[in-house]
């Protein structure tokens, strides 16, 4: 009994050291490390492979055998995408616009509603809270939602990316529980000074909520950037409303089975050296669509994960 | 309260909810999560809510209060309007399923036809195929998704090289933030005739000629499940990893004294300790096996594998919206919701009986 206590005591003192390298790695350690290495390879290989294809000469790619680095480096595939006579430039603009506007507006509206719901004396606090939370559990489904969007007149308008996405019950609850955790004193002193709810919200609550708002904004932004379905369903017929994800989704099927013989055929019929293939353009498009997330991701990873625990504590 | 999650509200929300259960557990300093704890928390939560309700006397709605809170009330109005239009009108829209809805006649002017659309639905053989595919792929996704996430969390939890552990975790979350369009593209590239999977298979002499994966209906369910596992394993593992951090170190030490090796500790300590979380997550996602949406199936599927790829939502999209049969499409949606509720209640009851954990 005594020895175990001493052992434990000693362990606690050495715990930092022990976790690192007080013991030599066992076979189990090495086994686990190898499995994890495989996980990393399986996760990263597809991205690197596609990146290699997008940076490689298209005709050379058609010969096959490309792995994770380009054999004949070229930027032709990217140049082709932005050369003008296609929808990619419009799509790029729309994706950025919807992500920026959609994120700002949705985060702001969620914050306003969260503020309203955090006013403990507010007479309609409970009914408002209930009709909000209910939306988390019941949803009309695909067709009725489609009919509503159509009847409201949002079809084929940019607003269809923004307005239906303005509120998200869960985000509101997350922000509200954060506001609930703030001290009341600040707000009371402002109220004595004659500030109304709008001033209190904008001048006091909003600045204090920045960490939680950043997290909510981040998730909203990823959702906006990645969404292709609303374009498909509500704005597919309007070329001016196309988005990157939608464009990529459309070429996904088209370029699927382009073999090298077909490429040669294409080459002959065009009577000139072809610069790129649909396959390679597709890969370059994939990289363009993925890049913003991959670039931003390592820096914001902390927020992504810590954000999970942020609001959850109190709700 | 029944909890079922629709695909449009997103998996993140579902995960956050699940995590809040876990955080709550750790907050209450329940070092070892016992089976009882889930119940205790429910009781505690309810008593807290009751206590709070007692503290605050009911406010009477008077003109004076309304005048005082004028600004808040004005601020609330846009939200009520938004919720009425985008959340509750679609719910009211369910009546469309019992009508012969024509856009030009509107919700109120269309003829009532009773259960005609449901009869049509149940007489359509394609519907049964869609149902089978949905439950098949949903079930496979649930089983393999949970299985790989738990295994990954267990192994990562045991990994002692700290920096490598962090790096692995960072990399494993990445696919979660990439859209399904991109994932579908990566999958088709990897599985193409000249793709890496076929290269490896040929190198190992497992196949003579390249397998055309994307044109094999018998492999479609597997491909969809594999893609899902690839995309979400790391992210789904977060919650299990969080649960594992709250397991008392003493239990491992006791097991060590008894001579247990690492795998025995995983099996006899770590797994039983996170069992309540696993069951709660299972109950929450069981209703979702029919709500898998159609994103994956639509993006990975093609004409050749259409029979294996058609799922309920796609069916509603093609035969409801696509053919302007809005009433029929709504009927499909209602049927789906009913199944989803039934699944949740059934599984909740089973879990309650066998392990005393429930969410409803």
mmCIF file of C-alpha atoms in Angstrom, chain A residues 10 26 28 57 61-62 82 111 132 200 202 280 306:
data_model
loop_
_atom_site.group_PDB
_atom_site.id
_atom_site.type_symbol
_atom_site.label_atom_id
_atom_site.label_comp_id
_atom_site.label_asym_id
_atom_site.label_seq_id
_atom_site.Cartn_x
_atom_site.Cartn_y
_atom_site.Cartn_z
ATOM 1 C CA UNK A 10 6.938 10.006 -7.508
ATOM 2 C CA UNK A 26 7.746 -0.080 -26.722
ATOM 3 C CA UNK A 28 3.047 -0.942 -28.934
ATOM 4 C CA UNK A 57 1.445 19.517 -68.199
ATOM 5 C CA UNK A 61 -0.538 13.748 -67.151
ATOM 6 C CA UNK A 62 -2.508 11.676 -69.642
ATOM 7 C CA UNK A 82 -9.242 32.304 -65.508
ATOM 8 C CA UNK A 111 -25.902 37.845 -32.075
ATOM 9 C CA UNK A 132 -36.449 29.269 -31.992
ATOM 10 C CA UNK A 200 -25.687 48.348 -24.913
ATOM 11 C CA UNK A 202 -23.358 47.429 -29.956
ATOM 12 C CA UNK A 280 -6.433 18.739 -65.616
ATOM 13 C CA UNK A 306 -12.037 25.328 -28.788
#
